[in-house]
Tab-separated table of C-alpha atoms in Angstrom:
chain	number	residue	atom	x	y	z
X	6	MET	CA	-0.219	0.180	0.055
X	7	THR	CA	1.393	3.286	-0.946
X	8	SER	CA	1.697	5.648	2.051
X	9	TYR	CA	1.498	9.410	1.672
X	10	ALA	CA	3.706	11.547	4.133
X	11	PRO	CA	2.295	14.689	5.391
X	12	LEU	CA	3.109	18.025	3.923
X	13	PRO	CA	5.654	20.085	5.332
X	14	ALA	CA	4.283	22.736	7.628
X	15	ALA	CA	5.791	25.395	5.119
X	16	SER	CA	3.512	24.046	2.519
X	17	ARG	CA	0.059	24.333	4.416
X	18	SER	CA	-2.159	27.355	3.582
X	19	VAL	CA	-1.515	29.531	6.507
X	20	PRO	CA	-3.404	32.899	6.705
X	21	GLY	CA	-0.924	35.773	5.907
X	22	PRO	CA	-0.795	39.613	5.084
X	23	GLY	CA	-3.214	39.994	1.996
X	24	ARG	CA	-4.610	36.435	2.230
X	25	PRO	CA	-8.218	36.112	3.479
X	26	ASP	CA	-8.913	33.193	5.578
X	27	GLN	CA	-11.644	30.479	4.376
X	28	ARG	CA	-14.509	32.311	6.545
X	29	THR	CA	-13.831	35.475	4.829
X	30	GLU	CA	-13.890	33.660	1.295
X	31	ARG	CA	-17.138	31.781	2.246
X	32	MET	CA	-18.815	35.263	2.998
X	33	ALA	CA	-17.577	36.683	-0.192
X	34	HIS	CA	-18.958	33.817	-2.107
X	35	TRP	CA	-22.455	34.362	-0.484
X	36	ARG	CA	-22.501	37.906	-1.230
X	37	LEU	CA	-21.818	37.066	-4.743
X	38	LEU	CA	-24.628	34.666	-4.936
X	39	ARG	CA	-26.912	37.257	-3.353
X	40	LEU	CA	-26.062	39.764	-6.073
X	41	GLY	CA	-26.595	37.325	-8.568
X	42	PHE	CA	-29.876	36.133	-7.597
X	43	VAL	CA	-31.766	38.564	-9.704
X	44	PRO	CA	-30.016	38.345	-12.936
X	45	LEU	CA	-30.237	34.587	-12.493
X	46	LEU	CA	-33.956	34.775	-12.055
X	47	LEU	CA	-34.171	36.995	-15.103
X	48	ALA	CA	-32.251	34.580	-17.215
X	49	LEU	CA	-34.482	31.701	-15.931
X	50	TRP	CA	-37.545	33.849	-16.704
X	51	CYS	CA	-36.377	34.035	-20.515
X	52	TRP	CA	-35.786	30.451	-20.536
X	53	PRO	CA	-37.476	28.412	-22.924
X	54	PRO	CA	-40.876	26.691	-21.513
X	55	SER	CA	-39.747	23.451	-19.724
X	56	THR	CA	-41.434	20.112	-20.400
X	57	GLY	CA	-42.161	19.615	-16.501
X	58	SER	CA	-45.220	19.142	-14.733
X	59	LEU	CA	-46.167	22.724	-14.159
X	60	GLN	CA	-49.710	23.580	-15.414
X	61	VAL	CA	-52.310	26.493	-15.093
X	62	GLU	CA	-55.905	26.208	-15.233
X	63	MET	CA	-58.191	29.075	-16.652
X	64	ALA	CA	-61.773	29.278	-16.621
X	65	GLY	CA	-62.530	27.901	-20.014
X	66	GLU	CA	-62.084	29.473	-23.256
X	67	THR	CA	-64.254	32.571	-22.591
X	68	GLN	CA	-64.957	34.689	-19.630
X	69	THR	CA	-67.710	37.470	-19.653
X	70	VAL	CA	-68.112	40.701	-17.693
X	71	LEU	CA	-70.466	43.547	-17.326
X	72	LEU	CA	-69.516	47.140	-18.368
X	73	ASN	CA	-68.027	48.690	-15.193
X	74	ASP	CA	-67.806	45.795	-13.172
X	75	ASN	CA	-64.861	44.306	-11.661
X	76	ALA	CA	-63.435	41.245	-13.217
X	77	THR	CA	-61.443	38.355	-12.028
X	78	ILE	CA	-59.605	36.475	-14.975
X	79	VAL	CA	-58.712	33.106	-13.629
X	80	CYS	CA	-55.641	31.573	-13.788
X	81	LYS	CA	-54.686	28.998	-11.055
X	82	VAL	CA	-51.398	26.980	-10.786
X	83	GLN	CA	-52.009	23.061	-10.669
X	84	GLY	CA	-49.758	21.407	-7.774
X	85	PRO	CA	-48.822	22.282	-4.299
X	86	ARG	CA	-51.133	24.498	-2.113
X	87	HIS	CA	-48.499	26.428	-0.755
X	88	LEU	CA	-45.761	27.968	-3.140
X	89	ASP	CA	-42.516	29.870	-2.763
X	90	ILE	CA	-43.386	33.169	-4.324
X	91	THR	CA	-39.496	34.183	-3.896
X	92	ILE	CA	-38.746	31.935	-6.786
X	93	MET	CA	-42.005	32.621	-8.603
X	94	GLY	CA	-43.127	34.956	-11.500
X	95	VAL	CA	-46.211	35.942	-12.848
X	96	THR	CA	-46.982	38.010	-16.229
X	97	TRP	CA	-50.495	39.196	-17.568
X	98	PHE	CA	-50.552	40.018	-21.173
X	99	TRP	CA	-53.402	41.377	-23.144
X	100	LYS	CA	-53.977	41.494	-27.075
X	101	HIS	CA	-56.980	43.603	-28.422
X	102	GLN	CA	-59.356	41.271	-30.561
X	103	MET	CA	-58.385	43.621	-33.699
X	104	SER	CA	-54.807	43.434	-32.917
X	105	ALA	CA	-52.010	41.076	-33.029
X	106	THR	CA	-49.612	42.769	-30.587
X	107	GLU	CA	-49.583	41.755	-27.027
X	108	VAL	CA	-49.202	44.219	-24.286
X	109	ILE	CA	-47.980	43.386	-20.679
X	110	LEU	CA	-50.643	44.455	-18.166
X	111	PHE	CA	-49.154	43.203	-14.905
X	112	GLN	CA	-45.786	41.580	-13.895
X	113	PHE	CA	-44.283	40.296	-10.782
X	114	PHE	CA	-41.304	38.256	-9.781
X	115	GLY	CA	-39.102	38.672	-6.766
X	116	ALA	CA	-38.937	42.360	-5.750
X	117	HIS	CA	-39.975	43.373	-9.157
X	118	ARG	CA	-43.597	44.428	-9.766
X	119	LYS	CA	-44.721	46.403	-12.913
X	120	ILE	CA	-48.411	47.632	-13.260
X	121	VAL	CA	-49.359	49.204	-16.569
X	122	ARG	CA	-53.015	48.911	-16.509
X	123	PRO	CA	-54.199	50.957	-13.346
X	124	GLY	CA	-55.777	48.970	-10.599
X	125	ALA	CA	-54.519	45.584	-12.184
X	126	SER	CA	-53.364	43.372	-9.395
X	127	VAL	CA	-52.518	39.601	-8.558
X	128	PRO	CA	-52.789	39.418	-4.589
X	129	LEU	CA	-49.623	37.975	-3.200
X	130	SER	CA	-51.812	36.106	-0.316
X	131	ARG	CA	-53.713	34.243	-3.292
X	132	LEU	CA	-50.524	33.712	-5.239
X	133	GLU	CA	-48.905	31.832	-2.389
X	134	ARG	CA	-52.003	29.320	-2.667
X	135	GLY	CA	-51.511	28.943	-6.376
X	136	ASP	CA	-53.875	31.572	-7.363
X	137	ALA	CA	-52.467	34.004	-10.025
X	138	SER	CA	-55.774	35.421	-11.263
X	139	LEU	CA	-55.839	38.959	-12.495
X	140	GLN	CA	-58.022	41.443	-11.125
X	141	LEU	CA	-59.272	44.396	-13.160
X	142	PRO	CA	-61.454	46.986	-11.468
X	143	GLY	CA	-64.135	49.047	-13.531
X	144	VAL	CA	-63.641	47.062	-16.918
X	145	GLN	CA	-64.365	48.879	-20.223
X	146	LEU	CA	-65.692	47.862	-23.660
X	147	TRP	CA	-62.225	48.352	-25.330
X	148	GLU	CA	-60.653	45.748	-22.730
X	149	ALA	CA	-62.258	43.083	-24.380
X	150	GLY	CA	-59.799	40.468	-26.137
X	151	GLU	CA	-57.275	37.716	-25.343
X	152	TYR	CA	-55.465	37.678	-22.044
X	153	ARG	CA	-52.530	35.255	-21.482
X	154	CYS	CA	-51.248	34.206	-17.937
X	155	GLU	CA	-47.422	33.282	-17.716
X	156	VAL	CA	-46.325	31.683	-14.637
X	157	VAL	CA	-42.652	30.732	-13.966
X	158	ILE	CA	-41.668	28.629	-10.832
X	159	THR	CA	-37.806	28.078	-11.684
X	160	PRO	CA	-36.976	26.335	-13.868
X	161	HIS	CA	-40.540	25.493	-15.372
X	162	LYS	CA	-43.004	27.654	-16.999
X	163	ALA	CA	-46.678	27.593	-17.880
X	164	VAL	CA	-49.031	29.454	-19.971
X	165	GLY	CA	-52.671	29.709	-20.221
X	166	ARG	CA	-55.030	31.934	-22.395
X	167	VAL	CA	-58.737	33.133	-22.209
X	168	ARG	CA	-61.040	35.438	-24.155
X	169	LEU	CA	-62.553	38.086	-22.092
X	170	GLU	CA	-65.835	39.514	-23.640
X	171	VAL	CA	-67.472	42.718	-22.138
X	172	MET	CA	-71.112	43.243	-22.372
X	173	ALA	CA	-73.582	45.938	-21.434
X	174	TYR	CA	-77.340	45.014	-20.670
X	175	PRO	CA	-80.206	47.164	-22.274
X	176	VAL	CA	-82.175	49.530	-20.471
X	177	SER	CA	-85.819	49.102	-21.707
X	178	SER	CA	-88.768	51.386	-21.779
X	179	LEU	CA	-92.292	51.089	-22.865
X	180	PHE	CA	-94.396	53.982	-24.144
X	181	PRO	CA	-97.121	54.670	-23.147
X	182	GLU	CA	-97.532	52.220	-20.197
X	183	GLN	CA	-101.066	52.669	-19.909
X	184	ALA	CA	-103.708	54.418	-22.579
X	185	MET	CA	-107.347	54.829	-23.246
X	186	VAL	CA	-108.325	54.579	-26.815
X	187	LYS	CA	-111.510	54.958	-28.670
X	188	GLU	CA	-112.846	52.251	-30.706
X	189	ASN	CA	-111.320	51.715	-34.285
X	190	GLU	CA	-108.777	54.579	-33.337
X	191	GLU	CA	-105.160	53.791	-34.068
X	192	GLN	CA	-102.768	53.523	-31.311
X	193	LEU	CA	-98.916	53.337	-31.542
X	194	ILE	CA	-96.843	51.531	-28.745
X	195	SER	CA	-93.120	51.820	-28.669
X	196	CYS	CA	-90.528	49.655	-26.849
X	197	MET	CA	-87.022	50.998	-26.702
X	198	ALA	CA	-83.937	49.071	-25.611
X	199	SER	CA	-81.013	51.398	-25.253
X	200	GLY	CA	-77.284	51.363	-24.211
X	201	PHE	CA	-76.600	47.569	-25.013
X	202	TYR	CA	-73.552	45.834	-26.397
X	203	PRO	CA	-72.928	43.906	-28.229
X	204	THR	CA	-75.608	44.133	-31.225
X	205	ASN	CA	-77.249	40.747	-30.731
X	206	ILE	CA	-80.686	41.462	-29.326
X	207	SER	CA	-84.392	40.277	-29.849
X	208	ILE	CA	-87.639	42.272	-29.294
X	209	THR	CA	-90.999	40.414	-29.483
X	210	TRP	CA	-94.723	41.352	-28.816
X	211	LYS	CA	-97.216	39.250	-26.765
X	212	LYS	CA	-100.937	39.912	-25.786
X	213	TRP	CA	-103.013	38.614	-22.992
X	214	THR	CA	-106.888	38.441	-23.264
X	215	GLN	CA	-109.596	37.695	-20.900
X	216	LYS	CA	-110.845	35.016	-23.413
X	217	ASP	CA	-107.364	33.532	-23.767
X	218	PRO	CA	-105.400	33.949	-20.396
X	219	ARG	CA	-102.151	32.789	-21.884
X	220	TYR	CA	-99.812	35.223	-23.711
X	221	ALA	CA	-99.709	34.730	-27.413
X	222	GLU	CA	-97.173	36.052	-29.745
X	223	VAL	CA	-98.181	38.966	-31.845
X	224	SER	CA	-96.744	39.242	-35.321
X	225	GLU	CA	-98.990	41.541	-37.333
X	226	ASP	CA	-98.382	45.442	-37.389
X	227	VAL	CA	-95.149	45.080	-35.820
X	228	PHE	CA	-92.071	46.749	-37.356
X	229	THR	CA	-88.488	47.524	-35.596
X	230	ASN	CA	-86.001	50.194	-36.446
X	231	SER	CA	-82.457	49.532	-37.338
X	232	ILE	CA	-79.847	49.515	-34.657
X	233	THR	CA	-78.080	52.719	-33.856
X	234	GLU	CA	-74.733	53.210	-32.342
X	235	ASN	CA	-74.042	55.745	-29.751
X	236	GLU	CA	-70.673	57.808	-29.433
X	237	ASP	CA	-69.696	55.672	-26.463
X	238	GLY	CA	-69.939	52.361	-28.727
X	239	MET	CA	-73.291	51.214	-27.245
X	240	PHE	CA	-76.394	50.517	-29.312
X	241	ASN	CA	-80.023	51.575	-29.370
X	242	VAL	CA	-83.094	50.113	-31.041
X	243	THR	CA	-86.967	50.494	-30.944
X	244	SER	CA	-89.890	48.206	-31.908
X	245	PHE	CA	-93.430	49.433	-32.703
X	246	LEU	CA	-96.632	47.833	-32.135
X	247	ARG	CA	-99.744	49.392	-34.314
X	248	LEU	CA	-103.089	48.763	-32.596
X	249	LYS	CA	-106.690	49.536	-34.125
X	250	PRO	CA	-108.983	48.120	-31.302
X	251	SER	CA	-112.431	47.134	-31.051
X	252	LEU	CA	-114.644	47.076	-27.892
X	253	GLU	CA	-113.667	43.249	-27.522
X	254	ASP	CA	-110.051	44.328	-26.820
X	255	ASN	CA	-110.549	46.420	-23.766
X	256	MET	CA	-108.373	45.308	-20.955
X	257	THR	CA	-106.176	43.546	-23.114
X	258	ILE	CA	-102.488	43.402	-21.740
X	259	TYR	CA	-99.628	43.538	-24.538
X	260	GLN	CA	-96.112	42.579	-23.278
X	261	CYS	CA	-92.766	43.825	-24.983
X	262	VAL	CA	-90.384	41.044	-24.522
X	263	VAL	CA	-86.609	42.065	-24.724
X	264	TRP	CA	-83.528	39.298	-24.821
X	265	HIS	CA	-79.971	40.058	-24.856
X	266	LYS	CA	-77.082	37.845	-23.951
X	267	SER	CA	-76.007	39.997	-20.943
X	268	LEU	CA	-79.209	39.403	-19.181
X	269	PRO	CA	-79.965	36.280	-17.007
X	270	THR	CA	-83.479	36.602	-17.851
X	271	CYS	CA	-85.715	38.334	-20.581
X	272	GLN	CA	-87.050	41.789	-19.589
X	273	ARG	CA	-90.820	41.925	-19.883
X	274	LEU	CA	-92.949	45.263	-20.069
X	275	ASN	CA	-96.745	45.358	-19.908
X	276	PHE	CA	-99.086	47.661	-21.259
X	277	THR	CA	-102.746	47.492	-20.545
X	278	LEU	CA	-105.252	48.720	-23.369
X	279	THR	CA	-108.648	50.351	-22.313
X	280	VAL	CA	-111.201	50.722	-25.204
X	281	ILE	CA	-114.220	53.082	-24.927
X	282	GLU	CA	-116.962	53.799	-27.173
X	283	PRO	CA	-116.786	56.824	-29.520
X	284	GLU	CA	-118.192	60.177	-28.197
X	285	LYS	CA	-121.488	61.253	-29.585
X	286	THR	CA	-121.160	64.070	-31.892
X	287	THR	CA	-122.679	67.575	-31.165
X	288	TYR	CA	-124.781	67.250	-34.584
X	289	THR	CA	-127.444	65.219	-32.496
X	290	TRP	CA	-127.986	68.182	-29.922
X	291	VAL	CA	-127.883	70.791	-32.838
X	292	TYR	CA	-130.600	68.870	-34.412
X	293	VAL	CA	-132.569	68.678	-31.334
X	294	PHE	CA	-132.296	72.510	-30.457
X	295	VAL	CA	-133.409	73.194	-34.133
X	296	SER	CA	-136.357	71.126	-33.977
X	297	ALA	CA	-137.500	72.571	-30.599
X	298	GLY	CA	-137.023	76.153	-32.000
X	299	ILE	CA	-139.098	75.323	-35.005
X	300	LEU	CA	-142.117	74.305	-32.806
X	301	ILE	CA	-141.928	77.079	-30.544
X	302	PHE	CA	-142.052	79.359	-33.492
X	303	VAL	CA	-144.906	77.480	-34.963
X	304	LEU	CA	-146.942	77.886	-31.792
X	305	ILE	CA	-146.053	81.664	-31.538
X	306	LEU	CA	-147.532	82.065	-35.000
X	307	CYS	CA	-150.729	80.078	-34.149
X	308	ILE	CA	-151.290	82.099	-31.230
X	309	SER	CA	-150.631	85.502	-32.711
X	310	TRP	CA	-152.838	84.587	-35.872
X	311	LYS	CA	-156.155	85.180	-33.935
X	312	GLN	CA	-158.077	86.175	-36.830
X	313	VAL	CA	-157.321	82.569	-38.506
X	314	PRO	CA	-157.617	79.319	-36.543
X	315	CYS	CA	-154.503	77.474	-36.230
X	316	ARG	CA	-156.282	74.312	-37.549
X	317	THR	CA	-157.374	76.066	-40.475
X	318	ASN	CA	-153.991	77.416	-41.393
X	319	PRO	CA	-152.782	75.553	-44.412
X	320	LEU	CA	-149.012	75.264	-42.757
X	321	PHE	CA	-150.500	73.344	-39.855
X	322	PRO	CA	-150.736	69.881	-41.401
X	323	VAL	CA	-147.289	70.119	-42.722
X	324	LEU	CA	-145.850	71.704	-39.303
X	325	LYS	CA	-147.525	68.823	-37.652
X	326	ALA	CA	-146.112	66.168	-39.749
X	327	TYR	CA	-142.672	67.796	-39.405
X	328	SER	CA	-142.954	67.869	-35.531
X	329	GLN	CA	-144.055	64.162	-35.473
X	330	ASP	CA	-140.844	63.361	-37.686
X	331	THR	CA	-138.621	65.467	-35.544
X	332	GLN	CA	-139.930	63.679	-32.412
X	333	ILE	CA	-139.235	60.314	-33.752
X	334	ASP	CA	-135.583	61.176	-35.114
X	335	THR	CA	-134.967	62.588	-31.785
X	336	SER	CA	-135.975	59.655	-30.064
X	337	THR	CA	-133.943	57.243	-32.170
X	338	GLU	CA	-131.052	59.412	-31.607
X	339	GLU	CA	-131.316	59.268	-28.099
X	340	LEU	CA	-131.740	55.373	-27.990
């Protein structure tokens, strides 16, 4: 067996002037590692995606949010319940539906945090539990598009995408809400839906009568204006129902039904129709007063003509017959 003689004492490492000891060297190495942590993390951030087991889960292919509401775009890391966020990074990208360029909305890794969209955040308390969801307050119409969540847990990377749809529900109104209409008099009912987005909307009419207590769809005398766009990018539309009711239509309830994809259920607005008989014209009363005046005039003539008996007056039979006809016509009008 080969034996090795101990080194001479002069050849051993002995601290001397200008030469640090081992403890000092270890502290210097630690300082270098600390200073090199951020560049190392940046290098790993740009590293191509690994084929490891890191995955993120999104809320389907599409998420919807109402205009001016707060949105939470889901992105959850599958794996351990508690993560070390000191070696973790999250970046959210956004791309408008009419553009091919991505924009960074939010970025976090280590002590670095970048917020481009005001109010955008990923709560660190949730991130430690694997929830990298992006929170956006007061979402606007122009913020619809594709959102990409990129999570890095060194040395792995996972990416998820989701499309965000921003909608505005319609504000509907009916005019008039109540009406009293004469028989055979035309009445126009309008149902307006305003401030909705997107343009897909449906307005239908139904009616309820005492003979048929079920709402039946109305298709005749219905017409709808073309959809118009406001300056804010939202839309308006009005549908009309033309009525020419009879007395049988009295107390009929008409209903405007508005459907839009932003609504959980359809909007229903009711209109109650009251039908009355036409007013009697003033010609009937004029006829009565004229006839009465003629009779009074004839009586005055008879009284004033003392020298000639009324019954022998040649005008008496004619006036008498006229008086009888007048009474008959008057009674008929009163009936």
